[in-house]
PDB file of C-alpha atoms in Angstrom:
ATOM      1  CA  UNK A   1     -18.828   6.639   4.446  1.00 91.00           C
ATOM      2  CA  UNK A   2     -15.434   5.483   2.465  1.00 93.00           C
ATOM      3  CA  UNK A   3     -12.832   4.352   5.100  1.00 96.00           C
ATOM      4  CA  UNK A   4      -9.396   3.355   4.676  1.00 97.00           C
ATOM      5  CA  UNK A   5      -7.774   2.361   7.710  1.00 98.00           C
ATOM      6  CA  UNK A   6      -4.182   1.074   8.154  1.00 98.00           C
ATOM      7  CA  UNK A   7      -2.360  -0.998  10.748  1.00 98.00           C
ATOM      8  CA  UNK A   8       0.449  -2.844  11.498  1.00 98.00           C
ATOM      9  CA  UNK A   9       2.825   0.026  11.638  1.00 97.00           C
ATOM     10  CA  UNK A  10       5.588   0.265  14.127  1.00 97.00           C
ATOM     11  CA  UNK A  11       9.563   0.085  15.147  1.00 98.00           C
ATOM     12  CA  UNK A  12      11.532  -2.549  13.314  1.00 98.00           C
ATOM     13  CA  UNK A  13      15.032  -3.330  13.030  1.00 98.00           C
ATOM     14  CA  UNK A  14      17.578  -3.195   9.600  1.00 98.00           C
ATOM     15  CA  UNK A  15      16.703  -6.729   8.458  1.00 98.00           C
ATOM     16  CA  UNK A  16      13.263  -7.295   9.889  1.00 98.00           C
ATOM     17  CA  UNK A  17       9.789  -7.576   8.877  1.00 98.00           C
ATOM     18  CA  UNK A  18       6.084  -6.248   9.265  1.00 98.00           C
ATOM     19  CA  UNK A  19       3.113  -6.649   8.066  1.00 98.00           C
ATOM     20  CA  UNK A  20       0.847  -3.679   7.171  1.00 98.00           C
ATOM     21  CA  UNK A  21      -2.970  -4.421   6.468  1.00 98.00           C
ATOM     22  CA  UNK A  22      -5.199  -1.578   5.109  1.00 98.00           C
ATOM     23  CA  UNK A  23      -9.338  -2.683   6.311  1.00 97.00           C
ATOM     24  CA  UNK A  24     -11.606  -0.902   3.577  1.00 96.00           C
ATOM     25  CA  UNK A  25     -15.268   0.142   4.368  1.00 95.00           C
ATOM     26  CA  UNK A  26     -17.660   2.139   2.546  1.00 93.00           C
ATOM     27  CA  UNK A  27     -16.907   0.686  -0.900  1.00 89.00           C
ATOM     28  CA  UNK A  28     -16.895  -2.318  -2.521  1.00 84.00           C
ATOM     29  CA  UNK A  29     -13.189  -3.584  -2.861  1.00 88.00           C
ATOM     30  CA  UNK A  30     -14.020  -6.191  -5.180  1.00 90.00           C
ATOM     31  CA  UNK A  31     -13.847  -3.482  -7.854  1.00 93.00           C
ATOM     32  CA  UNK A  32     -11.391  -1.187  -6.395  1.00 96.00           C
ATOM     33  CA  UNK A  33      -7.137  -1.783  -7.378  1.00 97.00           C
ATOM     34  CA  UNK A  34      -5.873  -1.095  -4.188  1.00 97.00           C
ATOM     35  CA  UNK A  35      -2.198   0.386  -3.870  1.00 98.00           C
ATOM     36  CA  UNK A  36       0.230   1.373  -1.597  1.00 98.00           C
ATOM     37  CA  UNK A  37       2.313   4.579  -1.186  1.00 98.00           C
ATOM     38  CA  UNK A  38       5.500   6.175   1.348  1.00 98.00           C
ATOM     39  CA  UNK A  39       6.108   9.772   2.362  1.00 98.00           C
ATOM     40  CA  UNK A  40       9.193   9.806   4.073  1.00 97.00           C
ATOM     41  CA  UNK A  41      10.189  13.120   6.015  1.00 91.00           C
ATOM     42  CA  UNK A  42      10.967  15.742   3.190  1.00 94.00           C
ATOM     43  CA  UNK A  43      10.239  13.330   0.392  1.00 96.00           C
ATOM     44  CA  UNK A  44       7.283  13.421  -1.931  1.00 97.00           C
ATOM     45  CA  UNK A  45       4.644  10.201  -1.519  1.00 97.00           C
ATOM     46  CA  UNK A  46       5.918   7.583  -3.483  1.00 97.00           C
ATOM     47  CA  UNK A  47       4.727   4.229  -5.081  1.00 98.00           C
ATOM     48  CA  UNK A  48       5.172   1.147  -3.362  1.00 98.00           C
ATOM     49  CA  UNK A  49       3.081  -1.548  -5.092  1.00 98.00           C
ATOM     50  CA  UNK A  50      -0.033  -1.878  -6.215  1.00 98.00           C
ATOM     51  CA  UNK A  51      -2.727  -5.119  -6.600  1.00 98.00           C
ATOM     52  CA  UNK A  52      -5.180  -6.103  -9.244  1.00 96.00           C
ATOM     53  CA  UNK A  53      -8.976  -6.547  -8.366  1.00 95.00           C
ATOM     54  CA  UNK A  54      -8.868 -10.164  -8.757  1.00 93.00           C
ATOM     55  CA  UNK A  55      -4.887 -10.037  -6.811  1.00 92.00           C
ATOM     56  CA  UNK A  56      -3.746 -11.354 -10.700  1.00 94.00           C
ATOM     57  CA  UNK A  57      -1.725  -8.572 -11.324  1.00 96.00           C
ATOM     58  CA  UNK A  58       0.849  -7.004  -9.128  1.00 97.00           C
ATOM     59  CA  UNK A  59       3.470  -3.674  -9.658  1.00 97.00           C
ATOM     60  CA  UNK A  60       5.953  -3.195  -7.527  1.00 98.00           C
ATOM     61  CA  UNK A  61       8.903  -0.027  -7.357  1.00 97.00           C
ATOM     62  CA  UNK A  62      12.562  -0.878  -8.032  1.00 97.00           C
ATOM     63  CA  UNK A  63      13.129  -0.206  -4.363  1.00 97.00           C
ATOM     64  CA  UNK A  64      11.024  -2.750  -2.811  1.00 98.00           C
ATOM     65  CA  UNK A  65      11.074  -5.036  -5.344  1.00 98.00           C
ATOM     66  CA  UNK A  66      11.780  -8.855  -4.262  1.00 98.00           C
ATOM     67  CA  UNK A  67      11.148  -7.830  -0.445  1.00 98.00           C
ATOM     68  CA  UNK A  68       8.066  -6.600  -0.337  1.00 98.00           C
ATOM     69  CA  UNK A  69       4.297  -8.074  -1.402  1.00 98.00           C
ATOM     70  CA  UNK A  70       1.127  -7.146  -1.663  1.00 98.00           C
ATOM     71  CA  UNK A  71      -1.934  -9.364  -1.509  1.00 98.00           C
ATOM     72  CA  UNK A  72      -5.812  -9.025  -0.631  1.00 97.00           C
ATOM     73  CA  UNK A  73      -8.857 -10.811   0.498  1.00 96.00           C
ATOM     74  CA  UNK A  74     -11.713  -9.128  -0.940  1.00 95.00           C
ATOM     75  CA  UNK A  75     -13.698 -11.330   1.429  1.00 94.00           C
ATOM     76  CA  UNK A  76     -12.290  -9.361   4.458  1.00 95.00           C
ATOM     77  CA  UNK A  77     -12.255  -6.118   2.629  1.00 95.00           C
ATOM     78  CA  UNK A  78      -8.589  -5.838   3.722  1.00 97.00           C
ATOM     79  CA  UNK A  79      -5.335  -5.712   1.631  1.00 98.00           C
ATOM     80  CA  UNK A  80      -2.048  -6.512   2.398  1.00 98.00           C
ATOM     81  CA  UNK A  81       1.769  -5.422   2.332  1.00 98.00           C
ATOM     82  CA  UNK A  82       4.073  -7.811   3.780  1.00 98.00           C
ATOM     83  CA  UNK A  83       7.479  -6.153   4.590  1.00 98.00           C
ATOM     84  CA  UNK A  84      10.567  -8.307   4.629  1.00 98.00           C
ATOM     85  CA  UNK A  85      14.173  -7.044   4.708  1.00 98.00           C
ATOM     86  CA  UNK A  86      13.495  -3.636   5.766  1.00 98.00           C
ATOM     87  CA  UNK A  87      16.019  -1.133   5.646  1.00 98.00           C
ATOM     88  CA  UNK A  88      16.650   2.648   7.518  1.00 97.00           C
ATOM     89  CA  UNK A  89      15.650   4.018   4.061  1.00 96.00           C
ATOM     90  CA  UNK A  90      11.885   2.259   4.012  1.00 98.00           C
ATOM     91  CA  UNK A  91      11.217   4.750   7.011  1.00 98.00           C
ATOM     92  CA  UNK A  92       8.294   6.210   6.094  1.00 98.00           C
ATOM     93  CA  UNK A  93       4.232   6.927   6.655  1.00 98.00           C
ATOM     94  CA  UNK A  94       2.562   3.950   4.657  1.00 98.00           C
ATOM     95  CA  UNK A  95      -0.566   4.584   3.267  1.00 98.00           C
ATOM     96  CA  UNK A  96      -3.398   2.327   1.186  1.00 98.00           C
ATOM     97  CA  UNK A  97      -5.286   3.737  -1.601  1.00 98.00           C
ATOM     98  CA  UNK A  98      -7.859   2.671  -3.725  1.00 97.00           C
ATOM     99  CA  UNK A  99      -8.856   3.560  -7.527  1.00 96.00           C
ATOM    100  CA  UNK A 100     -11.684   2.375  -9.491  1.00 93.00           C
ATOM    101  CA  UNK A 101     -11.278   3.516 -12.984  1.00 87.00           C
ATOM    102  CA  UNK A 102      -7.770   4.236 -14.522  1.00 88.00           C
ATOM    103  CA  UNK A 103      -6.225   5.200 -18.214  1.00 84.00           C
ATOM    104  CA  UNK A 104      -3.623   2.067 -18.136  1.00 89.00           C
ATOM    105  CA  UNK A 105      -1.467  -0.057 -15.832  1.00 91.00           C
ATOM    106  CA  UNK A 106      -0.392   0.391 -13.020  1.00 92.00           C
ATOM    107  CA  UNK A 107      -2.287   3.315 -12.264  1.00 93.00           C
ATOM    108  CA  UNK A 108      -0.860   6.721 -11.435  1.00 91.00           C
ATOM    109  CA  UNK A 109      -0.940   7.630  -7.771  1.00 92.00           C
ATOM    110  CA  UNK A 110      -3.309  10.410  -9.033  1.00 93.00           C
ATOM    111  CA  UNK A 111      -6.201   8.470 -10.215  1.00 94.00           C
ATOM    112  CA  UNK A 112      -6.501   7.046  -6.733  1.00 96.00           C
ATOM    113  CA  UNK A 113      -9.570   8.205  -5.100  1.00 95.00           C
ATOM    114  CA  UNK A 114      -9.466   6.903  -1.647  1.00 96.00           C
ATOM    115  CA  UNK A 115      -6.920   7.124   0.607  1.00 97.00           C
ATOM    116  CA  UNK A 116      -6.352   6.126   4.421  1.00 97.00           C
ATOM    117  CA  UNK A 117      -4.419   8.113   7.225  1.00 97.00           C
ATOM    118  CA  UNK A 118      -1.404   6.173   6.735  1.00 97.00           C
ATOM    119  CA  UNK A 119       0.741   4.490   9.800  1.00 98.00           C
ATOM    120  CA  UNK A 120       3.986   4.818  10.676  1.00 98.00           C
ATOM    121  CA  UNK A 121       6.981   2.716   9.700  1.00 98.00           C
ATOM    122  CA  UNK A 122      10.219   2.950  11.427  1.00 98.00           C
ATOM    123  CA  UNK A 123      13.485   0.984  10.665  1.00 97.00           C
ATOM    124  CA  UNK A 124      16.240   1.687  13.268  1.00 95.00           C
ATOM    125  CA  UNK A 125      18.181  -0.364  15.242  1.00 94.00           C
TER     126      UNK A 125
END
């Protein structure tokens, strides 16, 4: 059974940082680009960075851009999304997805095939 299952969610202050980590079982990740998406309240999902097989090649959206980063360990079958300088607008349910095979990079959130429950990410002072 394919399971994507995040963590690390929570309540942060303007300014802070978390770490999200997204554990994958079921598949192998090794040949899997793993990505990560937002829904905020009223807003459609939205792409938030995505990660190579190998971790060589990373995409990231204007927004996050030079605060967030994405890494994995395929030997944990876990992926990453460090969160530093957070801001009210990064509010949002965080989820991890995973795609195998994809027309061209990065891929479109609609080739992804798996996709967790998401967790929630509050910034609020």
């Amino acid at each position: 059974q394919v399971q994507l299952v995040e963590s690390g969610g929570g309540l942060v202050q303007p300014g802070g940082s978390l770490r999200l980590s997204c554990a994958a079982s079921g598949f192998t990740l090794n040949y899997h680009v793993m990505g990560w998406f937002r829904q905020a309240p009223g807003k459609e999902r939205e792409f938030v960075t995505t990660i190579s097989t190998s971790g060589g090649n990373t995409a990231y959206a204007n927004s996050v851009k030079g605060r967030f980063s994405i890494s994995r360990d395929n030997a944990k079958n876990t992926v990453y999304l460090q969160m530093n300088s957070l801001k009210p607008e990064d509010k949002a349910v965080y989820y991890c997805a995973a795609v195998r095979d994809f027309a061209s990079w990065p891929p479109d959130g609609k080739d992804y095939e798996y996709w967790g429950q998401g967790t929630q990410v509050t910034v609020s002072s």
